[in-house]
């Protein structure tokens, strides 16, 4: 999704903006642009494609002199990626510049009204409406114009705004799209995410919905939509900028896969005390937790897949019913939430528009929402009634790996905790489960050590047309994630199927040589999976099995086997995902794909 950076201070703005935008590249974009006030006019430069193009065009920002500016990386929604549609957008007099992340939902009627008043539009974007609307309301008072605009627009936005006749100020505002502001001795910053400004400051403010920020060279002020000044607390960022750098790995995705042992440790360790699961962040007593009658897990993409695993684990261990929904479906299907239900939303970014909306919908109906979130201070983290952080640190690659693993770990903790308070798990079982949980990081490490083997195998499939993933029960959940990992970064068509469902239609797609990845980690289902493997092999499939060391029969049944170390079957997904991530990664690398920034995708999907 789009990225925003702004700076005002004692240094040249353009190089700082370019540098900040480069830290937001992970969000996904197809064009970029900057507006810098040169002392007299607002200068604009835009470029389609990678940020490098804009850097070259402006000689690293050298050719855009000025101490205040705003920049933007655009992920096209309204109109193709071209210079007309790229941000910043201007009013006709070119005295107001706007960058925008989000979608103005009522832009069509607003555009019509503005056109009736004589405003001329040069782009197909929703954002241009904002530049003209600001112009319409602007009478020498930027704050007044901005708040009037906010009362007219519907949708989501994080905005950075320059007014040429207020050259000592930048304005910013947000609703449902992420925005932070930072302050240092050398000036003030706005950005869509912390890494963009971490090189310059660690003192950050999380801008809340419908708060307006006025940034000057020496500090910033916050206002409500009613133009009343508000006081906000700064947050000190204590994680390191290095955590968001590649550290010698070829891709962020590979680095992040290698961080999984640490991520799982960091997520579980602080919540295990004296051999007991203690999740203070739940803000619920054991009695309240035991009284929960149903869980609704709501999320998107991989976070949804983590939720599917969570359903099997929680239902299995705690015997409490769990429904899992894709957030974009949940929010519009008028779900039936019974009394004593707890809603859990899972999100790496904490900004996914559909997940956020599903959370708010649940809260509006009076239900408590627990967020399982990675990005500290994100919208979901702040608005959820309770927040269980997955301590994965910044995840840059669009394809999630370490945050997903941390989500699984968080769900296991919750499942054990629920099982204990509901008395479906006895104390000694809980100890065994906790022991197995603690062993996961080393076992993941061990599997990562097999990367050479998986790479050689993956190289055989760089030309594949279709690859299928099958599994039963919990292994179906991991098949969903394995298939998504492969397709999103390598562009190889792939589907995941509950193995028993294959013969109800999809098996007709199996041809001589089609790769079928069969995940079989559940002892009670070994034999059933072998039957499914026999079925696809009879139609010409080549079968790669991902199974437990003890499952010797698989050696004969499949064509290629990857073995997993022994763990409790409920936790097997945390191990099975490793070879599947490596496989997807190496197919993509073999095809020469842009692994960290796959086409058409954004890291954080902040629009519906
Ligand atoms: O930030 P979130 O966890 O809410 O994001 C949800 C999905 O957009 C995300 O998991 C997406 O599917 C990833 N590209 C998967 O690798």
Coordinates of C-alpha atoms and ligand atoms in Angstrom, one line a residue:
X1 CA 0.0 0.0 0.0
X2 CA 1.0 3.6 -0.4
X3 CA 3.8 5.1 1.8
X4 CA 4.1 8.6 3.1
X5 CA 7.1 10.5 4.4
X6 CA 7.3 14.2 5.2
X7 CA 10.1 16.4 6.7
X8 CA 10.5 20.0 7.9
X9 CA 13.6 21.2 9.6
X10 CA 17.2 22.5 9.2
X11 CA 18.3 19.9 6.6
X12 CA 17.5 19.5 2.9
X13 CA 14.2 17.7 2.8
X14 CA 14.4 15.7 -0.5
X15 CA 17.2 13.3 0.4
X16 CA 15.5 12.6 3.8
X17 CA 12.2 11.9 2.1
X18 CA 13.8 9.6 -0.5
X19 CA 15.6 7.8 2.2
X20 CA 12.4 7.4 4.3
X21 CA 10.5 6.2 1.2
X22 CA 13.1 3.6 0.6
X23 CA 12.3 2.1 4.0
X24 CA 8.7 1.9 3.0
X25 CA 9.3 0.1 -0.2
X26 CA 8.2 -3.2 1.4
X27 CA 4.7 -1.8 1.5
X28 CA 4.4 -2.3 -2.3
X29 CA 4.1 0.5 -4.8
X30 CA 4.3 1.2 -8.6
X31 CA 5.2 4.9 -8.7
X32 CA 6.7 7.6 -6.5
X33 CA 6.7 11.4 -6.1
X34 CA 7.8 14.3 -4.0
X35 CA 6.8 17.9 -3.3
X36 CA 9.4 20.3 -1.9
X37 CA 8.9 24.0 -1.2
X38 CA 11.9 25.8 -2.6
X39 CA 11.3 29.1 -0.9
X40 CA 8.9 30.4 -3.5
X41 CA 7.0 27.5 -5.1
X42 CA 6.1 23.9 -4.5
X43 CA 8.3 21.8 -6.8
X44 CA 7.0 18.4 -7.9
X45 CA 8.9 15.4 -9.3
X46 CA 7.2 12.1 -10.1
X47 CA 8.4 8.8 -11.6
X48 CA 6.8 5.5 -12.5
X49 CA 8.4 2.3 -11.3
X50 CA 11.0 1.8 -8.6
X51 CA 12.0 4.6 -6.3
X52 CA 15.4 4.4 -7.9
X53 CA 13.9 6.2 -10.9
X54 CA 12.8 9.1 -8.8
X55 CA 16.2 9.1 -7.1
X56 CA 18.0 9.3 -10.4
X57 CA 15.6 12.0 -11.7
X58 CA 16.4 14.2 -8.7
X59 CA 20.1 13.1 -8.3
X60 CA 19.3 11.7 -4.9
X61 CA 17.1 14.7 -4.1
X62 CA 20.0 17.2 -4.8
X63 CA 18.0 19.0 -7.5
X64 CA 15.1 19.7 -5.3
X65 CA 16.3 22.3 -2.8
X66 CA 14.2 23.2 0.2
X67 CA 13.7 22.5 3.9
X68 CA 10.2 21.1 3.8
X69 CA 8.6 18.5 1.7
X70 CA 6.4 15.5 1.4
X71 CA 6.9 12.2 -0.5
X72 CA 4.8 9.3 -1.5
X73 CA 5.0 5.8 -3.0
X74 CA 1.8 4.9 -4.7
X75 CA 0.1 1.5 -5.0
X76 CA -2.4 2.2 -7.8
X77 CA -6.1 1.9 -6.9
X78 CA -7.8 4.7 -8.9
X79 CA -6.1 5.0 -12.3
X80 CA -3.0 3.4 -13.8
X81 CA 0.4 4.0 -12.4
X82 CA 1.5 7.1 -14.4
X83 CA 2.8 10.6 -13.7
X84 CA -0.7 12.1 -13.8
X85 CA -2.0 9.7 -11.2
X86 CA 1.1 9.7 -9.0
X87 CA 1.2 11.8 -5.9
X88 CA 1.6 14.5 -4.8
X89 CA -1.5 16.1 -6.2
X90 CA -1.9 19.9 -6.5
X91 CA -4.7 22.4 -6.6
X92 CA -4.9 24.4 -9.9
X93 CA -2.8 27.3 -8.5
X94 CA -0.2 24.8 -7.4
X95 CA -0.1 26.3 -3.9
X96 CA -1.4 23.2 -2.1
X97 CA 0.2 19.7 -2.4
X98 CA -1.3 16.5 -0.9
X99 CA 0.0 13.0 -0.5
X100 CA -2.6 10.3 0.5
X101 CA -2.7 6.7 1.6
X102 CA -6.1 5.2 1.6
X103 CA -9.3 5.6 -0.4
X104 CA -11.8 8.5 -0.5
X105 CA -15.0 6.6 -0.9
X106 CA -17.2 9.5 -1.8
X107 CA -14.8 11.1 -4.3
X108 CA -17.2 10.8 -7.2
X109 CA -19.9 13.1 -5.9
X110 CA -17.3 15.4 -4.4
X111 CA -15.5 15.6 -7.8
X112 CA -18.8 16.4 -9.5
X113 CA -19.6 19.2 -7.1
X114 CA -16.1 20.6 -7.5
X115 CA -16.3 20.4 -11.3
X116 CA -19.6 22.2 -11.2
X117 CA -17.8 25.0 -9.4
X118 CA -15.2 25.1 -12.2
X119 CA -12.4 23.0 -10.7
X120 CA -10.5 21.1 -13.4
X121 CA -9.1 17.6 -12.7
X122 CA -6.0 16.2 -14.3
X123 CA -5.8 12.7 -12.8
X124 CA -8.2 9.8 -12.4
X125 CA -7.4 9.6 -8.6
X126 CA -9.6 10.0 -5.6
X127 CA -6.8 12.0 -4.0
X128 CA -7.0 14.9 -6.4
X129 CA -10.4 15.7 -4.9
X130 CA -8.6 16.5 -1.6
X131 CA -6.3 19.1 -3.2
X132 CA -9.2 20.9 -4.8
X133 CA -11.4 20.6 -1.8
X134 CA -8.7 22.1 0.4
X135 CA -8.3 24.9 -2.1
X136 CA -12.1 25.5 -1.9
X137 CA -12.1 25.8 1.9
X138 CA -8.7 27.5 2.3
X139 CA -8.9 31.1 3.5
X140 CA -5.4 31.6 5.0
X141 CA -6.0 29.1 7.8
X142 CA -4.7 25.6 6.9
X143 CA -6.2 24.0 10.0
X144 CA -9.6 25.3 9.3
X145 CA -9.5 24.2 5.7
X146 CA -8.3 20.7 6.7
X147 CA -11.0 20.2 9.3
X148 CA -13.7 21.3 6.9
X149 CA -12.4 18.8 4.3
X150 CA -12.4 16.1 7.0
X151 CA -16.1 16.7 7.6
X152 CA -16.9 16.2 3.9
X153 CA -14.8 13.1 3.0
X154 CA -15.7 9.5 3.7
X155 CA -13.2 6.6 3.6
X156 CA -9.7 6.1 4.9
X157 CA -6.7 8.4 4.7
X158 CA -3.3 9.4 5.9
X159 CA -2.5 12.7 4.4
X160 CA 0.6 14.9 4.2
X161 CA -0.2 18.5 3.1
X162 CA 1.9 21.6 2.2
X163 CA 0.6 25.1 1.8
X164 CA 2.9 27.4 -0.2
X165 CA 1.9 30.4 1.8
X166 CA 2.6 28.7 5.1
X167 CA 6.2 27.7 4.4
X168 CA 7.1 27.0 8.0
X169 CA 4.5 24.2 8.4
X170 CA 3.5 20.8 7.2
X171 CA 0.2 19.3 8.1
X172 CA -0.8 15.7 8.4
X173 CA -4.0 13.8 9.4
X174 CA -5.2 10.3 9.4
X175 CA -8.3 8.1 9.6
X176 CA -7.9 4.3 9.3
X177 CA -4.6 4.5 7.5
X178 CA -1.4 4.4 9.5
X179 CA 0.6 7.6 10.3
X180 CA 3.2 8.4 12.8
X181 CA 5.0 11.7 13.5
X182 CA 8.6 12.0 14.9
X183 CA 10.6 14.8 16.3
X184 CA 14.4 15.4 16.5
X185 CA 16.8 18.3 17.1
X186 CA 17.0 18.7 13.3
X187 CA 13.3 18.9 12.6
X188 CA 10.0 17.0 12.4
X189 CA 8.8 14.0 10.4
X190 CA 5.7 12.2 9.3
X191 CA 5.7 8.6 7.9
X192 CA 3.5 5.7 7.4
X193 CA 5.7 3.5 9.5
X194 CA 8.5 3.8 12.0
X195 CA 11.5 2.4 10.0
X196 CA 11.1 5.4 7.6
X197 CA 12.4 7.8 10.2
X198 CA 14.2 5.7 12.7
X199 CA 17.6 6.8 11.3
X200 CA 16.7 10.4 12.4
X201 CA 14.7 10.0 15.6
X202 CA 13.4 7.5 18.1
X203 CA 10.8 9.9 19.6
X204 CA 7.6 9.1 17.9
X205 CA 3.9 10.0 18.2
X206 CA 1.2 7.6 17.0
X207 CA -1.3 9.8 15.3
X208 CA -4.9 8.8 16.2
X209 CA -7.9 8.8 14.0
X210 CA -9.0 12.2 12.9
X211 CA -6.2 14.0 14.7
X212 CA -4.4 16.8 12.8
X213 CA -0.7 17.4 13.3
X214 CA 1.0 20.7 12.5
X215 CA 4.7 20.2 12.1
X216 CA 7.2 23.1 12.3
X217 CA 11.0 23.2 12.3
X218 CA 11.1 23.1 16.1
X219 CA 8.2 20.9 17.1
X220 CA 4.7 19.8 16.5
X221 CA 1.1 20.4 17.7
X222 CA -1.9 18.1 17.6
X223 CA -5.5 19.2 17.1
X224 CA -8.8 17.5 17.1
X225 CA -11.2 17.8 14.1
X226 CA -12.8 20.6 16.1
X227 CA -9.5 22.5 15.9
X228 CA -8.9 22.1 19.6
X229 CA -5.3 21.5 20.6
X230 CA -4.7 18.2 22.3
X231 CA -1.8 16.8 24.3
X232 CA -0.1 13.6 23.3
X233 CA 2.5 11.4 24.8
X234 CA 5.6 10.6 22.7
X235 CA 6.7 6.9 22.6
X236 CA 10.4 6.0 22.6
X237 CA 11.2 3.4 20.0
X238 CA 13.7 0.9 21.4
X239 CA 14.1 -1.5 18.6
X240 CA 17.0 -1.2 16.2
X241 CA 17.0 0.1 12.7
X242 CA 19.3 -2.9 11.9
X243 CA 16.4 -5.2 12.6
X244 CA 14.9 -3.9 9.4
X245 CA 18.0 -4.3 7.3
X246 CA 19.0 -7.4 5.3
X247 CA 22.1 -8.2 7.4
X248 CA 23.9 -10.0 4.5
X249 CA 21.0 -12.2 3.4
X250 CA 20.0 -12.1 -0.3
X251 CA 16.4 -11.2 0.5
X252 CA 14.5 -10.0 3.5
X253 CA 12.3 -13.1 3.2
X254 CA 15.3 -15.4 3.7
X255 CA 16.5 -13.3 6.6
X256 CA 13.1 -13.4 8.2
X257 CA 12.7 -17.1 7.7
X258 CA 16.0 -17.5 9.6
X259 CA 14.7 -15.3 12.4
X260 CA 11.9 -17.7 13.1
X261 CA 13.5 -19.5 16.0
X262 CA 14.1 -16.2 17.8
X263 CA 10.6 -15.0 16.9
X264 CA 9.0 -18.1 18.4
X265 CA 11.2 -17.9 21.5
X266 CA 10.4 -14.2 21.9
X267 CA 6.7 -14.8 21.6
X268 CA 6.4 -17.7 24.0
X269 CA 9.2 -17.2 26.6
X270 CA 7.8 -14.1 28.3
X271 CA 4.5 -15.9 28.7
X272 CA 5.8 -19.0 30.4
X273 CA 6.4 -18.7 34.1
X274 CA 7.1 -21.5 36.5
X275 CA 5.9 -24.0 33.9
X276 CA 2.6 -22.1 33.5
X277 CA 1.2 -20.0 30.7
X278 CA 0.7 -16.5 32.0
X279 CA -0.8 -14.1 29.5
X280 CA -1.3 -10.8 31.4
X281 CA -2.2 -8.9 28.2
X282 CA -5.5 -10.9 28.0
X283 CA -6.8 -8.6 30.7
X284 CA -9.2 -11.5 31.7
X285 CA -9.2 -13.6 34.8
X286 CA -9.1 -17.3 34.6
X287 CA -12.8 -17.4 35.5
X288 CA -13.7 -15.0 32.7
X289 CA -11.6 -17.0 30.2
X290 CA -13.2 -20.2 31.3
X291 CA -16.6 -18.7 30.8
X292 CA -16.0 -18.0 27.1
X293 CA -18.4 -20.2 25.1
X294 CA -17.1 -19.6 21.6
X295 CA -14.2 -18.0 19.8
X296 CA -14.4 -16.2 16.4
X297 CA -11.1 -15.8 14.7
X298 CA -11.0 -13.1 12.0
X299 CA -8.1 -12.3 9.8
X300 CA -6.8 -12.1 6.2
X301 CA -4.3 -14.0 4.1
X302 CA -1.6 -15.8 6.1
X303 CA -3.0 -14.5 9.4
X304 CA -6.3 -16.2 8.4
X305 CA -4.3 -19.4 7.8
X306 CA -2.8 -19.1 11.2
X307 CA -6.4 -18.8 12.5
X308 CA -7.3 -22.0 10.7
X309 CA -4.5 -23.8 12.5
X310 CA -5.7 -22.1 15.7
X311 CA -9.1 -23.5 15.3
X312 CA -7.8 -27.1 15.2
X313 CA -5.5 -26.6 18.1
X314 CA -7.9 -24.7 20.3
X315 CA -10.9 -27.0 19.6
X316 CA -8.6 -30.0 20.2
X317 CA -7.0 -28.8 23.4
X318 CA -9.6 -26.6 25.0
X319 CA -12.8 -28.1 23.5
X320 CA -14.3 -24.7 22.9
X321 CA -15.9 -24.1 19.5
X322 CA -14.0 -21.8 17.1
X323 CA -15.2 -20.2 13.9
X324 CA -12.6 -18.8 11.6
X325 CA -13.5 -16.1 9.0
X326 CA -11.8 -14.2 6.3
X327 CA -12.2 -10.6 7.6
X328 CA -13.6 -9.3 4.3
X329 CA -16.4 -11.9 4.5
X330 CA -17.0 -11.6 8.3
X331 CA -17.6 -7.9 8.2
X332 CA -20.4 -8.1 5.6
X333 CA -22.1 -11.4 6.5
X334 CA -23.9 -10.2 9.6
X335 CA -22.3 -13.0 11.7
X336 CA -24.2 -14.4 14.6
X337 CA -22.1 -13.6 17.7
X338 CA -23.6 -15.3 20.7
X339 CA -23.3 -14.1 24.3
X340 CA -19.9 -15.0 25.9
X341 CA -18.2 -15.1 22.6
X342 CA -14.7 -13.7 22.3
X343 CA -13.5 -12.3 19.0
X344 CA -9.8 -12.7 18.1
X345 CA -8.4 -10.7 15.2
X346 CA -4.9 -11.6 13.9
X347 CA -2.8 -9.2 11.9
X348 CA 0.9 -8.7 11.4
X349 CA 0.6 -5.1 10.4
X350 CA -2.3 -4.3 12.7
X351 CA -3.5 -2.0 9.8
X352 CA -5.3 -4.4 7.5
X353 CA -8.5 -2.5 6.5
X354 CA -10.9 -5.5 6.5
X355 CA -9.5 -6.9 9.8
X356 CA -9.7 -3.5 11.4
X357 CA -13.3 -3.1 10.2
X358 CA -14.3 -6.6 11.4
X359 CA -12.8 -5.7 14.8
X360 CA -14.8 -2.5 15.0
X361 CA -18.0 -4.2 13.9
X362 CA -17.6 -6.7 16.7
X363 CA -16.9 -4.0 19.3
X364 CA -19.9 -2.0 18.1
X365 CA -22.0 -5.1 18.9
X366 CA -20.6 -5.2 22.4
X367 CA -18.1 -8.0 22.0
X368 CA -14.6 -7.9 23.4
X369 CA -11.8 -8.2 20.8
X370 CA -8.4 -9.7 21.5
X371 CA -5.8 -8.7 18.9
X372 CA -2.9 -10.9 18.0
X373 CA -0.7 -8.2 16.4
X374 CA 2.9 -7.7 15.4
X375 CA 3.3 -4.0 14.8
X376 CA 3.5 -2.2 18.1
X377 CA 1.2 0.8 18.3
X378 CA -0.7 -0.1 15.1
X379 CA -4.4 0.6 14.9
X380 CA -5.6 -2.9 15.8
X381 CA -3.1 -3.0 18.7
X382 CA -4.4 0.2 20.1
X383 CA -8.1 -0.3 19.5
X384 CA -8.4 -3.9 20.5
X385 CA -9.7 -4.5 24.1
X386 CA -6.6 -6.6 24.7
X387 CA -3.5 -7.1 22.6
X388 CA -1.2 -10.1 22.5
X389 CA 1.9 -9.0 20.7
X390 CA 3.8 -11.4 18.5
X391 CA 7.3 -10.3 19.1
X392 CA 8.6 -10.8 15.6
X393 CA 10.1 -7.4 15.1
X394 CA 9.8 -5.5 11.8
X395 CA 8.8 -7.8 8.9
X396 CA 9.7 -6.3 5.5
X397 CA 9.2 -9.0 2.9
X398 CA 5.7 -8.9 1.6
X399 CA 5.4 -12.7 2.1
X400 CA 5.1 -13.2 5.8
X401 CA 7.1 -15.9 7.4
X402 CA 8.3 -15.0 10.9
X403 CA 5.2 -13.1 11.8
X404 CA 3.1 -16.1 10.8
X405 CA 5.2 -18.4 12.9
X406 CA 4.8 -16.0 15.8
X407 CA 1.0 -16.0 15.3
X408 CA 1.0 -19.8 15.5
X409 CA 3.0 -19.6 18.7
X410 CA 0.6 -17.1 20.2
X411 CA -2.4 -19.3 19.3
X412 CA -0.7 -22.3 21.0
X413 CA -0.2 -20.3 24.1
X414 CA -3.9 -19.3 24.1
X415 CA -5.0 -22.9 23.4
X416 CA -3.0 -24.3 26.3
X417 CA -4.2 -21.5 28.6
X418 CA -7.8 -22.1 27.6
X419 CA -7.4 -25.8 28.1
X420 CA -6.0 -25.3 31.6
X421 CA -8.7 -22.9 32.8
X422 CA -11.4 -25.0 31.2
X423 CA -9.8 -28.1 32.7
X424 CA -9.7 -30.0 29.5
X425 CA -5.9 -30.2 30.0
X426 CA -4.4 -31.7 33.1
X427 CA -1.4 -30.1 34.7
X428 CA 1.0 -32.7 33.6
X429 CA -0.3 -32.5 30.0
X430 CA 0.2 -28.8 30.2
X431 CA 3.8 -29.3 31.3
X432 CA 4.4 -31.7 28.4
X433 CA 2.9 -29.2 25.9
X434 CA 4.9 -26.4 27.3
X435 CA 8.1 -28.5 27.0
X436 CA 7.2 -29.2 23.3
X437 CA 6.5 -25.6 22.7
X438 CA 9.9 -24.7 24.1
X439 CA 11.6 -27.2 21.8
X440 CA 10.1 -25.6 18.7
X441 CA 12.8 -22.9 18.1
X442 CA 15.6 -25.5 18.0
X443 CA 13.6 -27.8 15.8
X444 CA 12.8 -24.9 13.4
X445 CA 16.6 -24.1 13.3
X446 CA 17.3 -27.7 12.4
X447 CA 14.8 -27.6 9.5
X448 CA 16.2 -24.3 8.2
X449 CA 19.5 -26.2 8.0
X450 CA 18.0 -28.3 5.2
X451 CA 17.8 -25.4 2.9
X452 CA 20.3 -26.8 0.4
X453 CA 18.3 -29.9 -0.1
X454 CA 15.0 -28.0 -0.5
X455 CA 16.7 -25.6 -2.9
X456 CA 17.9 -28.4 -5.2
X457 CA 14.4 -29.9 -5.2
X458 CA 12.8 -26.5 -5.8
X459 CA 15.1 -25.9 -8.8
X460 CA 13.3 -28.7 -10.6
X461 CA 10.0 -26.9 -10.4
X462 CA 10.9 -23.4 -11.6
X463 CA 9.0 -24.2 -14.8
X464 CA 6.0 -25.8 -13.1
X465 CA 2.5 -24.8 -14.3
X466 CA 0.5 -26.0 -11.3
X467 CA 1.4 -27.3 -7.9
X468 CA -1.0 -28.8 -5.4
X469 CA -0.8 -28.9 -1.6
X470 CA -2.8 -31.5 0.2
X471 CA -3.3 -32.4 3.9
X472 CA -5.9 -33.4 6.4
X473 CA -7.0 -31.6 9.6
X474 CA -4.2 -29.4 10.8
X475 CA -2.2 -30.4 7.8
X476 CA -4.8 -28.8 5.5
X477 CA -4.3 -25.6 7.4
X478 CA -0.6 -25.6 6.6
X479 CA -1.2 -26.6 3.0
X480 CA -3.2 -23.4 2.6
X481 CA -0.2 -21.4 3.9
X482 CA 2.4 -23.4 1.8
X483 CA 0.4 -22.9 -1.3
X484 CA 0.0 -19.1 -0.7
X485 CA 3.7 -18.7 0.0
X486 CA 4.5 -20.4 -3.3
X487 CA 2.0 -18.6 -5.5
X488 CA 2.4 -15.1 -4.1
X489 CA 6.2 -14.9 -4.7
X490 CA 6.8 -17.3 -7.6
X491 CA 3.6 -16.7 -9.6
X492 CA 3.2 -20.5 -10.0
X493 CA -0.5 -21.4 -9.9
X494 CA -1.1 -23.4 -6.8
X495 CA -4.1 -24.7 -4.8
X496 CA -4.4 -26.2 -1.4
X497 CA -7.0 -28.9 -0.8
X498 CA -8.2 -31.0 2.1
X499 CA -6.8 -34.3 0.8
X500 CA -10.1 -36.1 1.0
X501 CA -11.8 -33.4 -1.1
X502 CA -9.4 -33.8 -4.0
X503 CA -11.4 -36.5 -5.7
X504 CA -14.5 -34.4 -5.7
X505 CA -13.3 -32.5 -8.7
X506 CA -9.8 -31.1 -8.5
X507 CA -8.0 -34.4 -9.1
X508 CA -9.0 -34.0 -12.8
X509 CA -6.2 -31.4 -13.0
X510 CA -3.5 -33.9 -12.1
X511 CA -1.4 -34.7 -15.1
X512 CA 1.8 -36.7 -15.7
X513 CA 4.5 -35.0 -13.6
X514 CA 2.3 -32.6 -11.6
X515 CA 3.8 -31.9 -8.3
X516 CA 1.6 -32.6 -5.3
X517 CA 3.0 -31.6 -1.9
X518 CA 1.4 -33.9 0.7
X519 CA 1.7 -32.9 4.3
X520 CA 1.2 -35.7 6.8
X521 CA 2.0 -34.9 10.4
X522 CA -1.0 -36.4 12.2
X523 CA -0.4 -40.0 13.2
X524 CA -4.1 -40.8 13.2
X525 CA -4.3 -39.7 9.6
X526 CA -1.1 -41.3 8.2
X527 CA -3.0 -44.1 6.5
X528 CA -5.7 -41.9 5.0
X529 CA -3.0 -39.6 3.5
X530 CA -1.2 -42.5 2.0
X531 CA -4.5 -43.5 0.3
X532 CA -4.8 -40.0 -1.1
X533 CA -1.2 -40.1 -2.3
X534 CA -1.8 -43.4 -4.1
X535 CA -4.8 -41.8 -5.8
X536 CA -2.8 -38.8 -7.2
X537 CA 0.2 -41.0 -8.1
X538 CA -2.1 -43.2 -10.1
X539 CA -2.9 -40.1 -12.2
X540 CA 0.8 -39.3 -12.8
X541 CA 1.5 -37.0 -9.9
X542 CA 5.0 -36.7 -8.4
X543 CA 4.6 -36.5 -4.7
X544 CA 6.7 -34.6 -2.2
X545 CA 5.8 -35.7 1.3
X546 CA 6.4 -33.6 4.4
X547 CA 6.0 -35.9 7.3
X548 CA 7.3 -37.1 10.7
X549 CA 10.4 -39.2 11.0
X550 CA 8.4 -42.1 12.4
X551 CA 6.2 -42.3 9.4
X552 CA 8.3 -44.9 7.5
X553 CA 5.5 -46.0 5.2
X554 CA 5.7 -42.6 3.5
X555 CA 9.2 -43.3 2.2
X556 CA 7.6 -45.9 -0.2
X557 CA 4.4 -44.1 -0.8
X558 CA 5.9 -40.8 -2.0
X559 CA 8.6 -39.9 -4.5
X560 CA 10.5 -37.4 -2.2
X561 CA 10.3 -37.1 1.6
X562 CA 11.1 -34.2 3.9
X563 CA 11.1 -35.4 7.5
X564 CA 10.2 -33.3 10.5
X565 CA 11.5 -33.7 14.1
X566 CA 9.1 -35.1 16.6
X567 CA 6.7 -32.8 18.4
X568 CA 3.2 -32.8 19.7
X569 CA 0.9 -33.2 16.7
X570 CA -0.9 -29.9 17.6
X571 CA 2.3 -28.0 17.0
X572 CA 3.4 -29.7 13.8
X573 CA 2.4 -26.8 11.6
X574 CA 5.2 -24.7 13.1
X575 CA 7.7 -27.3 11.7
X576 CA 5.9 -28.3 8.5
X577 CA 5.8 -24.7 7.3
X578 CA 9.6 -24.4 7.2
X579 CA 10.3 -26.7 4.2
X580 CA 7.2 -25.2 2.5
X581 CA 8.5 -21.6 2.9
X582 CA 11.9 -22.6 1.7
X583 CA 10.3 -24.4 -1.3
X584 CA 8.3 -21.4 -2.3
X585 CA 11.2 -19.1 -1.8
X586 CA 13.6 -21.1 -3.9
X587 CA 11.1 -21.6 -6.8
X588 CA 10.8 -17.8 -6.8
X589 CA 14.5 -17.3 -6.7
X590 CA 15.0 -19.8 -9.4
X591 CA 12.5 -18.0 -11.6
X592 CA 14.3 -14.7 -11.0
X593 CA 11.2 -13.1 -9.3
X594 CA 11.4 -10.1 -7.1
X595 CA 11.0 -12.2 -4.0
X596 CA 10.6 -9.4 -1.4
X597 CA 8.3 -7.3 -3.5
X598 CA 6.1 -9.5 -5.6
X599 CA 4.0 -8.0 -8.3
X600 CA 0.6 -6.5 -7.5
X601 CA 1.0 -7.1 -3.7
X602 CA 1.5 -4.8 -0.8
X603 CA 2.8 -5.6 2.7
X604 CA 0.0 -3.9 4.4
X605 CA -3.4 -3.9 2.8
X606 CA -4.9 -0.7 4.2
X607 CA -7.7 -0.5 1.6
X608 CA -10.7 -2.8 1.3
Ligands
LIG1 O1 -0.8 -7.5 8.2 P1 -1.8 -8.6 8.1 O2 -1.3 -9.8 8.9 O3 -3.2 -8.3 8.6 O4 -1.9 -9.0 6.6 C1 -2.8 -10.0 6.2 C2 -2.4 -10.5 4.8 O5 -2.5 -9.4 3.9 C3 -1.0 -11.1 4.7 O6 -0.9 -12.2 5.6 C4 -0.8 -11.5 3.2 O7 -1.6 -12.6 2.9 C5 0.7 -11.9 3.1 N1 1.2 -11.4 1.8 C6 1.0 -13.3 3.1 O8 2.3 -13.6 2.9

